[in-house]
Coordinates of C-alpha atoms in Angstrom, one line a residue:
L9 CA 0.0 0.0 0.0
F10 CA 2.8 2.4 0.9
R11 CA 4.5 1.7 -2.5
S12 CA 1.2 2.3 -4.3
V13 CA 0.8 5.7 -2.6
E14 CA 4.4 6.6 -3.3
A15 CA 4.0 5.6 -7.0
F16 CA 0.8 7.6 -7.3
G17 CA 2.5 10.7 -5.8
R18 CA 5.3 10.5 -8.3
A19 CA 3.0 10.0 -11.2
D20 CA 0.9 12.9 -10.1
S21 CA 3.9 15.1 -9.7
I22 CA 5.1 14.2 -13.3
V23 CA 1.7 14.9 -14.7
A24 CA 1.6 18.2 -12.9
Q25 CA 5.0 19.1 -14.4
I26 CA 3.9 18.1 -17.9
D27 CA 0.7 20.3 -17.5
Q28 CA 2.8 23.2 -16.3
E29 CA 5.1 22.8 -19.3
I30 CA 2.2 22.7 -21.8
R31 CA 0.7 25.8 -20.2
A32 CA 4.0 27.6 -20.5
Q33 CA 4.3 26.7 -24.2
Q34 CA 0.7 27.8 -24.8
A35 CA 1.4 31.1 -23.1
S36 CA 4.6 31.6 -25.0
A37 CA 2.9 30.9 -28.3
L38 CA 0.0 33.2 -27.4
V39 CA 2.3 36.3 -26.7
R40 CA 4.8 35.5 -29.5
K41 CA 5.4 38.6 -31.6
T42 CA 5.6 38.2 -35.4
P43 CA 6.3 40.7 -38.1
S44 CA 3.6 43.4 -38.4
P45 CA 1.2 43.0 -41.3
L46 CA 1.3 46.7 -41.9
N47 CA 4.9 46.5 -43.1
P48 CA 4.7 46.8 -46.9
A49 CA 7.8 44.5 -47.2
N50 CA 5.6 41.6 -46.0
W51 CA 2.9 42.2 -48.6
T52 CA 5.1 41.0 -51.4
L53 CA 6.2 38.0 -49.4
A54 CA 2.5 37.1 -48.6
M55 CA 1.6 37.3 -52.3
T56 CA 4.6 35.2 -53.3
E57 CA 4.0 32.5 -50.8
A58 CA 0.2 32.4 -51.6
A59 CA 1.0 32.1 -55.3
S60 CA 3.4 29.3 -54.6
V61 CA 0.7 27.4 -52.6
V62 CA -1.9 27.9 -55.4
K63 CA 0.7 26.8 -58.0
N64 CA 1.5 23.6 -56.0
I65 CA -2.2 22.8 -55.7
V66 CA -2.9 23.4 -59.4
T67 CA 0.2 21.4 -60.4
E68 CA -0.8 18.5 -58.1
V69 CA -4.4 18.4 -59.5
R70 CA -3.0 18.5 -63.1
D71 CA -0.5 15.8 -62.5
N72 CA -3.1 13.5 -60.9
W73 CA -5.4 14.1 -63.8
T74 CA -2.7 13.0 -66.2
K75 CA -1.6 10.1 -64.0
N76 CA -5.2 8.8 -63.8
G77 CA -5.6 8.9 -67.6
G78 CA -7.7 12.0 -67.9
M79 CA -11.4 11.5 -68.5
S80 CA -11.0 7.9 -69.3
G81 CA -9.6 7.3 -65.9
L82 CA -12.9 8.6 -64.4
T83 CA -15.1 6.2 -66.3
E84 CA -15.4 3.7 -63.5
A85 CA -16.1 6.2 -60.8
L86 CA -18.2 8.6 -63.0
P87 CA -21.7 7.2 -62.1
L88 CA -20.8 7.6 -58.4
I89 CA -19.4 11.1 -58.9
V90 CA -22.3 12.3 -61.0
G91 CA -24.8 10.8 -58.5
L92 CA -23.2 12.5 -55.5
L93 CA -22.9 15.8 -57.4
A94 CA -26.6 15.7 -58.4
V95 CA -27.8 15.0 -54.9
A96 CA -25.4 17.5 -53.5
L97 CA -26.5 20.3 -55.9
F98 CA -30.2 19.4 -55.2
L99 CA -29.8 19.6 -51.5
L100 CA -27.8 22.9 -51.7
T101 CA -30.3 24.6 -54.0
R102 CA -33.9 23.2 -54.1
G103 CA -33.6 21.4 -50.8
R104 CA -32.2 24.4 -49.0
R105 CA -34.9 26.7 -50.3
W106 CA -37.6 24.2 -49.4
I107 CA -36.4 23.6 -45.9
G108 CA -35.9 27.4 -45.5
S109 CA -39.5 28.2 -46.4
L110 CA -41.0 25.2 -44.4
P111 CA -41.1 26.9 -41.0
S112 CA -43.1 29.9 -42.2
R113 CA -45.6 27.6 -44.0
L114 CA -46.0 25.4 -41.0
S115 CA -46.4 28.5 -38.7
A116 CA -49.4 29.7 -40.7
R117 CA -51.1 26.3 -40.3
A118 CA -50.1 25.2 -36.8
S119 CA -52.0 26.2 -33.7
D120 CA -50.6 28.6 -31.2
R121 CA -49.7 25.8 -28.7
V122 CA -47.5 23.8 -31.1
R123 CA -46.3 26.6 -33.4
A124 CA -43.1 27.6 -31.7
A125 CA -41.8 24.1 -30.8
L126 CA -42.7 22.8 -34.3
V127 CA -41.0 25.6 -36.1
F128 CA -37.8 25.1 -34.1
G129 CA -37.8 21.4 -34.7
V130 CA -38.2 21.8 -38.4
S131 CA -35.6 24.6 -38.6
L132 CA -32.9 22.1 -37.6
G133 CA -33.2 20.9 -41.1
Q134 CA -31.7 24.2 -42.2
I135 CA -28.5 22.9 -40.7
L136 CA -28.8 19.2 -41.7
I137 CA -29.8 19.6 -45.3
P138 CA -27.1 22.0 -46.5
F139 CA -24.4 20.2 -44.4
V140 CA -25.3 16.8 -45.9
G141 CA -25.2 18.5 -49.4
M142 CA -21.7 19.9 -48.6
L143 CA -20.5 16.5 -47.4
L144 CA -21.8 14.8 -50.6
L145 CA -20.1 17.5 -52.7
V146 CA -16.8 17.0 -50.9
A147 CA -17.2 13.2 -51.3
A148 CA -17.8 13.6 -55.1
L149 CA -14.7 15.7 -55.5
Y150 CA -12.7 13.3 -53.4
A151 CA -13.9 10.4 -55.5
T152 CA -12.2 11.9 -58.5
G153 CA -8.8 11.0 -57.1
L154 CA -7.3 14.4 -58.2
F155 CA -6.4 15.6 -54.7
G156 CA -3.1 14.9 -52.9
D157 CA -0.9 16.3 -50.2
W158 CA -1.4 19.9 -51.2
S159 CA -5.1 20.0 -52.1
E160 CA -6.6 17.2 -49.9
P161 CA -6.2 19.1 -46.6
L162 CA -8.1 22.0 -48.0
L163 CA -10.8 19.7 -49.3
L164 CA -11.2 17.9 -46.0
A165 CA -11.3 21.2 -44.1
I166 CA -14.3 22.4 -46.1
P167 CA -17.0 20.5 -44.0
A168 CA -15.8 22.0 -40.8
G169 CA -15.9 25.5 -42.2
A170 CA -19.3 24.8 -43.9
M171 CA -20.7 23.5 -40.6
A172 CA -19.6 26.7 -38.8
Y173 CA -21.1 28.9 -41.4
I174 CA -24.4 26.9 -41.8
S175 CA -24.8 26.7 -38.0
G176 CA -24.1 30.4 -37.7
I177 CA -26.7 31.3 -40.3
W178 CA -29.3 29.1 -38.6
L179 CA -28.5 30.8 -35.2
C180 CA -28.7 34.2 -36.7
W181 CA -32.2 33.5 -38.1
Q182 CA -33.3 32.1 -34.7
L183 CA -32.0 35.0 -32.7
F184 CA -33.0 37.7 -35.3
P185 CA -35.9 36.2 -37.2
E186 CA -37.6 37.8 -40.2
P187 CA -41.2 39.0 -39.8
G188 CA -43.6 36.2 -40.8
S189 CA -41.0 33.4 -40.4
G190 CA -43.0 31.9 -37.5
V191 CA -40.0 32.3 -35.1
T192 CA -40.7 34.2 -31.9
P193 CA -38.1 36.9 -31.4
A194 CA -35.7 36.1 -28.6
L195 CA -34.5 39.7 -28.1
P196 CA -36.4 43.0 -27.9
L197 CA -35.4 44.5 -31.2
S198 CA -37.4 46.2 -34.0
D199 CA -37.6 44.5 -37.4
R200 CA -35.0 46.9 -38.8
Q201 CA -32.6 46.2 -35.9
R202 CA -33.1 42.5 -36.3
A203 CA -32.3 42.7 -40.1
Q204 CA -29.1 44.7 -39.3
A205 CA -28.0 42.3 -36.6
R206 CA -28.7 39.3 -38.7
F207 CA -26.6 40.6 -41.6
R208 CA -23.7 41.5 -39.3
A209 CA -23.8 38.2 -37.5
E210 CA -23.8 36.3 -40.9
V211 CA -20.7 38.1 -42.0
V212 CA -18.9 37.3 -38.8
A213 CA -20.0 33.6 -39.2
F214 CA -18.5 33.6 -42.7
C215 CA -15.2 35.0 -41.5
L216 CA -15.1 32.3 -38.8
A217 CA -15.7 29.6 -41.5
V218 CA -12.8 31.0 -43.6
H219 CA -10.6 31.1 -40.6
L220 CA -11.4 27.4 -39.8
V221 CA -10.7 26.3 -43.4
F222 CA -7.4 28.2 -44.0
G223 CA -6.2 28.4 -40.5
R224 CA -6.1 24.6 -40.2
T225 CA -4.4 24.0 -43.6
V226 CA -2.5 26.9 -45.1
L227 CA -2.0 29.5 -42.4
P228 CA -0.3 28.8 -39.1
L229 CA -3.0 27.9 -36.6
A230 CA -3.2 30.5 -33.9
G231 CA -2.4 29.2 -30.4
F232 CA -1.0 25.8 -31.5
N233 CA 2.6 24.7 -32.0
S234 CA 4.0 22.8 -34.9
D235 CA 3.5 19.4 -33.4
V236 CA -0.2 20.0 -33.0
D237 CA -0.4 21.4 -36.5
K238 CA 0.9 18.1 -37.9
D239 CA -1.8 16.2 -36.0
I240 CA -4.5 18.5 -37.3
G241 CA -3.3 18.1 -40.9
G242 CA -2.2 20.8 -43.3
I243 CA -0.4 21.4 -46.5
P244 CA 3.3 20.3 -46.7
Q245 CA 4.5 23.9 -46.4
R246 CA 2.4 26.5 -44.6
L247 CA 2.9 30.2 -45.1
S248 CA 5.5 31.9 -42.9
D249 CA 4.4 34.0 -39.9
A250 CA 5.0 37.3 -41.8
A251 CA 2.9 36.2 -44.8
A252 CA 0.2 34.7 -42.5
G253 CA -0.1 37.9 -40.6
V254 CA -0.8 39.8 -43.9
W255 CA -3.6 37.4 -44.8
Y256 CA -5.1 37.2 -41.3
F257 CA -5.2 41.0 -40.9
P258 CA -8.0 41.8 -43.5
L259 CA -10.0 38.9 -42.3
M260 CA -9.8 40.1 -38.7
L261 CA -10.6 43.7 -39.8
I262 CA -13.8 42.6 -41.6
A263 CA -14.9 40.5 -38.6
C264 CA -14.1 43.2 -36.1
F265 CA -16.0 45.9 -38.1
Y266 CA -19.2 43.9 -38.2
L267 CA -18.7 42.6 -34.7
F268 CA -18.4 46.2 -33.5
N269 CA -21.7 47.1 -35.2
L270 CA -23.4 44.0 -33.8
G271 CA -22.2 45.0 -30.3
N272 CA -23.8 48.5 -30.8
I273 CA -27.2 46.9 -31.6
L274 CA -27.0 44.6 -28.6
R275 CA -25.8 47.3 -26.2
R276 CA -28.7 49.6 -27.0
M277 CA -31.4 47.1 -26.2
R278 CA -34.0 48.2 -23.7
A279 CA -36.8 46.4 -21.9
S280 CA -39.3 48.9 -23.3
D281 CA -38.5 47.9 -26.9
M282 CA -40.5 45.5 -28.9
G283 CA -40.7 42.0 -27.5
G284 CA -41.1 40.4 -24.1
A285 CA -37.6 39.0 -23.3
P286 CA -36.7 38.6 -19.6
Q287 CA -34.9 41.4 -18.0
Y288 CA -31.8 39.3 -17.1
R289 CA -31.5 38.3 -20.8
I290 CA -31.5 41.9 -21.9
T291 CA -28.9 42.8 -19.3
V292 CA -26.6 40.0 -20.3
A293 CA -27.0 40.8 -24.0
A294 CA -26.2 44.5 -23.4
I295 CA -23.1 43.6 -21.3
M296 CA -21.9 41.3 -24.0
G297 CA -22.5 43.9 -26.7
S298 CA -20.3 46.3 -24.7
L299 CA -17.6 43.7 -24.3
V300 CA -17.5 42.7 -28.0
R301 CA -17.1 46.4 -29.0
V302 CA -14.0 46.6 -26.8
V303 CA -12.7 43.3 -28.4
A304 CA -13.4 44.6 -31.9
L305 CA -11.2 47.6 -31.1
V306 CA -8.4 45.8 -29.4
V307 CA -7.9 43.0 -31.9
P308 CA -6.8 45.1 -34.9
I309 CA -4.3 47.0 -32.6
L310 CA -2.8 43.7 -31.4
A311 CA -2.6 42.3 -34.9
A312 CA -1.0 45.6 -36.2
L313 CA 1.7 45.4 -33.5
G314 CA 2.5 41.9 -34.5
Y315 CA 0.7 39.9 -31.9
V316 CA -1.3 38.0 -34.5
T317 CA -1.7 34.8 -32.5
A318 CA -3.1 36.7 -29.5
A319 CA -5.4 38.7 -31.7
N320 CA -6.7 35.6 -33.4
A321 CA -7.3 33.8 -30.1
L322 CA -9.1 36.8 -28.6
L323 CA -11.3 37.5 -31.7
W324 CA -12.5 34.0 -32.5
S325 CA -12.9 33.0 -28.8
T326 CA -15.2 36.0 -28.4
V327 CA -17.1 35.1 -31.5
L328 CA -17.6 31.5 -30.3
T329 CA -18.6 32.8 -26.9
L330 CA -21.2 35.1 -28.4
G331 CA -22.5 32.1 -30.5
L332 CA -22.7 29.8 -27.5
A333 CA -24.6 32.4 -25.5
G334 CA -27.0 32.9 -28.4
L335 CA -27.5 29.1 -28.6
L336 CA -28.3 29.0 -24.9
I337 CA -31.0 31.7 -25.4
V338 CA -32.5 29.7 -28.3
L339 CA -32.5 26.4 -26.4
Q340 CA -34.1 28.1 -23.3
D341 CA -37.0 29.4 -25.4
F342 CA -37.4 26.0 -27.1
I343 CA -37.5 24.2 -23.7
A344 CA -40.1 26.8 -22.5
D345 CA -42.2 26.1 -25.7
L346 CA -42.0 22.4 -25.1
Y347 CA -43.1 22.9 -21.5
G348 CA -46.0 25.0 -22.6
L349 CA -47.0 22.3 -25.1
A350 CA -46.8 19.6 -22.5
V351 CA -48.9 21.5 -19.9
G352 CA -51.3 22.9 -22.4
G353 CA -50.4 26.5 -21.6
D354 CA -50.0 29.6 -23.7
G355 CA -47.1 31.9 -24.4
S356 CA -46.9 32.7 -20.7
A357 CA -45.3 29.3 -20.1
R358 CA -41.9 30.9 -21.0
E359 CA -42.1 32.7 -17.6
S360 CA -42.9 29.6 -15.6
L361 CA -40.6 28.2 -12.9
I362 CA -39.8 24.9 -14.5
P363 CA -38.4 26.3 -17.8
G364 CA -36.4 28.8 -15.8
L365 CA -34.8 26.0 -13.7
I366 CA -34.0 24.0 -16.8
G367 CA -32.5 27.1 -18.4
F368 CA -30.3 27.6 -15.4
A369 CA -29.2 24.0 -15.6
L370 CA -28.3 24.6 -19.3
V371 CA -26.1 27.5 -18.3
L372 CA -24.3 25.3 -15.7
V373 CA -23.8 22.5 -18.3
S374 CA -22.4 25.0 -20.8
L375 CA -19.7 26.3 -18.4
P376 CA -17.1 23.6 -19.5
F377 CA -17.7 24.6 -23.2
F378 CA -17.0 28.2 -22.4
A379 CA -13.8 27.1 -20.6
L380 CA -12.8 25.1 -23.7
I381 CA -13.4 28.1 -25.9
W382 CA -11.0 30.2 -23.8
G383 CA -8.1 27.7 -23.8
S384 CA -8.8 25.1 -21.2
R385 CA -7.9 21.5 -22.0
T386 CA -10.1 18.5 -21.5
S387 CA -7.6 17.1 -19.0
D388 CA -8.0 20.3 -17.0
L389 CA -11.8 19.9 -17.0
G390 CA -11.5 16.3 -16.0
E391 CA -9.3 17.2 -13.1
A392 CA -11.6 19.9 -12.0
W393 CA -14.6 17.5 -12.2
N394 CA -12.8 15.0 -10.0
R395 CA -12.1 17.6 -7.4
I396 CA -15.8 18.7 -7.5
Q397 CA -16.9 15.1 -7.1
E398 CA -14.9 14.8 -4.0
G399 CA -17.2 17.4 -2.5
V400 CA -16.8 19.9 0.4
T401 CA -16.8 18.8 4.0
L402 CA -18.6 21.1 6.5
G403 CA -18.9 20.1 10.1
G404 CA -18.6 16.4 9.3
I405 CA -21.1 16.6 6.4
T406 CA -19.8 16.1 2.8
L407 CA -21.6 17.9 0.0
S408 CA -20.9 16.7 -3.5
P409 CA -22.6 17.5 -6.9
M410 CA -24.0 14.0 -7.2
G411 CA -25.2 14.2 -3.6
I412 CA -27.0 17.4 -4.3
I413 CA -28.5 16.1 -7.5
G414 CA -29.6 13.0 -5.6
F415 CA -31.2 15.1 -2.9
L416 CA -33.1 17.3 -5.5
L417 CA -34.3 14.2 -7.4
V418 CA -35.5 12.3 -4.4
F419 CA -37.1 15.3 -2.8
G420 CA -38.7 16.3 -6.1
V421 CA -40.2 12.9 -6.6
G422 CA -41.4 12.8 -3.0
Y423 CA -42.9 16.3 -3.3
M424 CA -44.8 15.3 -6.5
L425 CA -46.1 12.1 -4.9
T426 CA -47.3 14.0 -1.9
R427 CA -49.2 16.5 -4.1
F428 CA -50.6 13.5 -6.1
V429 CA -51.9 11.8 -2.9
Q430 CA -53.3 15.1 -1.7
G431 CA -55.1 15.6 -5.0
A432 CA -56.5 12.1 -4.9
F433 CA -57.8 12.6 -1.3
R434 CA -59.2 16.0 -2.2
S435 CA -61.1 15.0 -5.3
S436 CA -61.9 11.3 -5.0
I437 CA -61.7 10.0 -1.4
L438 CA -62.7 12.7 1.1
P439 CA -65.8 14.0 -0.8
K440 CA -67.3 10.5 -0.5
T441 CA -67.1 10.6 3.3
S442 CA -69.3 12.4 5.8
M443 CA -66.5 14.6 6.9
D444 CA -67.2 18.3 6.7
P445 CA -65.1 20.6 4.5
G446 CA -63.0 21.8 7.5
G447 CA -62.1 18.3 8.4
Q448 CA -61.2 17.5 4.9
S449 CA -58.9 20.5 4.7
A450 CA -57.2 19.4 8.0
V451 CA -56.6 15.8 6.7
I452 CA -55.1 17.1 3.4
S453 CA -52.8 19.5 5.3
I454 CA -51.6 16.7 7.6
I455 CA -50.9 14.5 4.6
G456 CA -48.9 17.3 3.1
Y457 CA -46.8 17.8 6.2
I458 CA -46.1 14.1 6.6
G459 CA -45.3 13.6 3.0
I460 CA -42.9 16.5 2.7
G461 CA -41.2 15.6 6.0
L462 CA -40.7 12.0 4.7
A463 CA -39.4 13.3 1.4
A464 CA -36.9 15.5 3.1
M465 CA -35.6 12.7 5.3
L466 CA -35.3 10.3 2.3
A467 CA -33.6 13.0 0.2
I468 CA -31.1 13.6 3.0
S469 CA -30.3 9.9 3.2
A470 CA -30.1 9.6 -0.6
S471 CA -27.6 12.5 -0.8
G472 CA -25.2 10.6 1.4
I473 CA -25.5 12.9 4.4
N474 CA -25.1 11.1 7.7
L475 CA -28.2 11.9 9.8
T476 CA -26.1 11.3 12.9
S477 CA -23.8 14.1 11.9
L478 CA -26.8 16.2 11.1
A479 CA -28.2 15.5 14.5
V480 CA -25.0 16.6 16.2
V481 CA -25.0 19.9 14.3
A482 CA -28.7 20.4 15.0
G483 CA -28.1 19.7 18.7
A484 CA -25.3 22.3 18.8
L485 CA -27.6 24.9 17.2
S486 CA -30.8 23.9 19.0
V487 CA -30.3 26.2 22.0
G488 CA -29.7 29.4 19.9
I489 CA -32.4 28.4 17.5
G490 CA -34.8 27.7 20.3
F491 CA -34.6 31.2 21.7
G492 CA -34.7 32.8 18.3
L493 CA -37.6 30.8 16.9
Q494 CA -39.6 30.0 19.9
Q495 CA -42.6 31.9 18.7
I496 CA -42.5 30.2 15.3
V497 CA -42.2 26.8 17.0
S498 CA -45.1 27.7 19.3
N499 CA -47.3 28.6 16.3
F500 CA -46.3 25.4 14.5
V501 CA -47.2 23.2 17.5
S502 CA -50.5 25.2 17.9
G503 CA -51.2 24.6 14.3
I504 CA -50.8 20.8 14.7
I505 CA -53.1 20.9 17.7
L506 CA -55.7 22.8 15.8
L507 CA -55.6 20.4 12.9
I508 CA -55.9 17.4 15.3
E509 CA -58.5 18.7 17.8
R510 CA -60.3 20.9 15.3
P511 CA -61.9 23.4 17.6
V512 CA -61.9 25.7 14.6
A513 CA -62.4 24.7 11.0
V514 CA -62.4 26.4 7.6
G515 CA -65.8 28.1 7.1
D516 CA -66.4 28.7 10.8
W517 CA -67.5 32.1 12.0
I518 CA -65.2 33.0 14.9
E519 CA -64.3 35.9 17.1
V520 CA -60.8 36.2 18.5
G521 CA -58.9 39.2 19.8
G522 CA -61.8 41.5 19.0
K523 CA -61.9 40.4 15.4
Q524 CA -64.8 38.6 13.8
G525 CA -64.9 36.8 10.5
I526 CA -65.0 33.6 8.5
V527 CA -62.0 31.2 8.6
K528 CA -60.7 30.9 5.0
K529 CA -57.4 29.0 5.4
M530 CA -55.6 27.2 8.2
A531 CA -51.9 26.7 7.8
V532 CA -49.3 25.3 10.1
R533 CA -48.2 28.7 11.4
S534 CA -51.2 31.0 11.1
T535 CA -54.9 31.1 10.3
Q536 CA -56.4 33.4 7.8
I537 CA -59.8 35.1 8.7
Q538 CA -61.9 37.2 6.3
T539 CA -63.9 39.8 8.3
F540 CA -67.3 41.0 7.3
D541 CA -65.8 44.1 5.7
R542 CA -63.8 41.9 3.4
T543 CA -60.4 42.5 5.0
E544 CA -57.9 39.7 5.6
V545 CA -56.7 39.1 9.1
I546 CA -53.8 36.8 9.8
V547 CA -54.0 35.3 13.3
P548 CA -51.1 33.3 14.8
N549 CA -52.2 29.8 15.7
S550 CA -50.9 30.3 19.3
D551 CA -53.6 33.0 19.8
L552 CA -56.3 30.4 18.9
I553 CA -54.9 28.2 21.6
T554 CA -54.1 30.6 24.4
Q555 CA -56.8 33.2 24.0
Q556 CA -60.6 33.0 24.3
V557 CA -62.2 32.1 21.0
T558 CA -65.9 32.4 20.2
N559 CA -67.0 30.0 17.5
W560 CA -70.5 31.0 16.4
T561 CA -71.0 28.1 14.0
R562 CA -69.0 25.2 15.4
G563 CA -71.1 21.9 15.4
N564 CA -74.1 23.5 13.7
Q565 CA -75.2 26.7 11.9
T566 CA -78.0 27.7 14.3
G567 CA -77.7 30.8 16.5
R568 CA -79.8 33.4 18.3
I569 CA -80.3 37.0 17.4
I570 CA -81.7 39.8 19.6
V571 CA -83.6 42.8 18.1
K572 CA -84.3 45.6 20.5
V573 CA -86.9 48.3 20.0
G574 CA -88.4 51.0 22.2
V575 CA -92.0 52.5 22.1
A576 CA -93.5 55.6 23.7
Y577 CA -95.2 55.4 27.1
G578 CA -99.0 55.0 26.7
S579 CA -98.6 52.4 23.9
D580 CA -100.6 49.2 24.2
T581 CA -97.9 46.7 25.3
R582 CA -100.0 43.6 24.4
K583 CA -100.5 45.0 20.9
V584 CA -96.8 45.7 20.6
E585 CA -96.0 42.2 21.7
R586 CA -98.4 40.6 19.2
I587 CA -97.1 42.7 16.3
L588 CA -93.5 41.9 17.1
R589 CA -94.3 38.1 17.4
E590 CA -96.1 38.1 14.1
I591 CA -93.1 39.8 12.4
A592 CA -90.6 37.3 13.9
E593 CA -92.7 34.3 13.0
D594 CA -93.0 35.5 9.4
Q595 CA -89.2 35.2 8.9
P596 CA -88.4 32.0 7.0
T597 CA -85.1 31.3 8.7
I598 CA -86.4 31.7 12.3
L599 CA -87.0 28.3 14.0
I600 CA -90.5 27.5 15.4
D601 CA -88.8 25.2 17.9
P602 CA -87.9 26.9 20.1
P603 CA -90.4 29.6 19.1
P604 CA -89.3 33.3 19.0
A605 CA -89.8 35.2 22.3
V606 CA -91.0 38.8 22.7
L607 CA -90.1 40.3 26.0
L608 CA -90.8 43.7 27.7
V609 CA -87.4 44.0 29.3
N610 CA -87.2 47.5 30.8
F611 CA -89.0 50.7 31.6
G612 CA -86.6 53.3 30.2
A613 CA -86.4 57.0 30.9
D614 CA -88.3 57.8 27.7
S615 CA -89.5 54.4 26.3
L616 CA -90.8 51.0 27.0
D617 CA -88.0 48.6 25.9
F618 CA -88.9 45.4 24.0
E619 CA -86.7 42.6 22.7
I620 CA -87.2 39.9 20.0
R621 CA -85.2 36.8 20.8
A622 CA -85.2 34.2 18.0
V623 CA -83.1 31.3 16.9
L624 CA -82.0 31.1 13.3
S625 CA -81.4 28.0 11.3
D626 CA -78.3 29.7 9.8
I627 CA -76.7 32.3 12.0
N628 CA -74.5 33.5 9.0
G629 CA -77.6 35.3 7.8
G630 CA -78.3 36.9 11.2
V631 CA -77.4 40.5 10.2
G632 CA -79.8 40.3 7.2
V633 CA -82.6 38.9 9.2
G634 CA -82.2 41.5 11.9
S635 CA -82.3 44.3 9.3
E636 CA -85.5 42.8 7.7
I637 CA -87.2 42.6 11.1
R638 CA -86.4 46.3 11.7
H639 CA -87.8 47.3 8.4
Q640 CA -91.1 45.5 9.1
I641 CA -91.3 47.0 12.6
A642 CA -91.0 50.5 11.2
E643 CA -93.8 49.8 8.6
R644 CA -96.2 48.0 11.1
F645 CA -95.8 50.6 13.9
A646 CA -96.3 53.4 11.5
A647 CA -99.5 51.7 10.2
E648 CA -100.8 51.1 13.8
G649 CA -99.9 54.5 15.1
I650 CA -97.3 53.3 17.5
E651 CA -94.5 55.7 18.2
I652 CA -90.9 54.4 18.3
R653 CA -88.7 55.8 21.0
S654 CA -85.0 55.2 21.9

């Protein structure tokens, strides 16, 4: 075991030294200064070397043509070549136009729910069809046998450049769509601004494609040494650094010019412009617009000073970063559209929580790709991932990415199952019982608390967290938490007691702390009461346990009302009693068992005081019944000539 540990340490040290040497070589290549492309003496050299390359390619193709016997040598492969060329030309012309117009035609026929997702799925054919056509074209040319060491690297590099250009065009049309194309704009730009941004981005994509084709074959590849160049595959003799700088410089100038203008458009976006893009997206796009403007100004200066490798690395890394950010925006919108299609929602599904979380996960997944764009190696990413997997230890608890993912998955499944069981009890089981609505609400709440608690415990176990260690930490913090959260704990315990004993239920008319109203919702911490003037009162559950609570409707809805009235001295008290009894007995909600009582309760200073005491079948309508009784008293006493006194 000791020897194994020692050998591992030595190997790890050697690998670290190799990585350090590779990084030093990359840094040296990046800051290496070459002859300035602005020096006129290098222009002639660039023309001479480029002419030599073209001459070698032409000579090679002509020699192979002669060696293979000219046209007669192509007889055997001619059907294959013609077939590949025919299919390639069809895909690059008619097929490309057809697939390009298909999204707009489908958009006009599809419903609102499926339009966005369908258009995006079909638009992927705008990448596949032209790329397959380009591959077939390259295959047809390769089948001629005319290409050798000088021309074959250029031919085989074309698919990579074509893929970059075709993908760039597709991304431009997704981010900055034409009106009527069926694509929902991802950024808040006007039609004119989108057209300008689309053209500028397409030019930048074309420059990137040219860089990929010639930078991997003819020109020295920026950021790589000669050994890596041989592995990539290029012509037998690449251009010198001085000549390469001359040819790189105009390509970088064109890309920087249009990149600067694209940055201007992105930088000026505002949330009040056309479109409904999220604010964070607008902010990120505006920041990136400002950054690319700076890059577009710095790159030509670096190239002019002779730092062509650094200028290339900075420019094309920025372009790829901008493209990857645009791809993330497009994928986020596509996922939101798929979510809206799945749940049957409308365009507002893009603002839902689930698509937002998935979009955030996409950003996290894309971080390694951003790192690769800016010079990280796959071995660096693998080493970083291994360190992340080891996790972080805090107080005896180890947190790792897989553990966190396991926690979220288990808790998410448990949460959804709990909601499913609650929904089944709410809609199918409890309505078939004799339990009142308040009891049903209590049962559903208890199921929710138990389910979420079990889900949390299972999720903690699945994440690899030792519950014993967690208990130790909880015990150490319990004293301080107990003092700080004692009121919350008191309300929580009171809420559990209320749900079990049920002295108060949803729908009851209660009075507590001088407030009266109908119980609308009972939670584990507080109870929501709606007063009769339609205001919402939040009552801590501990108040319902420790204070005096009057429940007017608990057990049944019956209740007694008292209506007082005074008459002038000299009135016939028996007649007043008879009239009041008739009025009370005429009310449909007043019970006849026990019958309403009319009492002469007092001899006031200026009046004889009577009371109607009656029991209602539904006390919730007591205020209305009392008002109706008073209206009828006023009408009957006026007709009988009885004077009302207070």
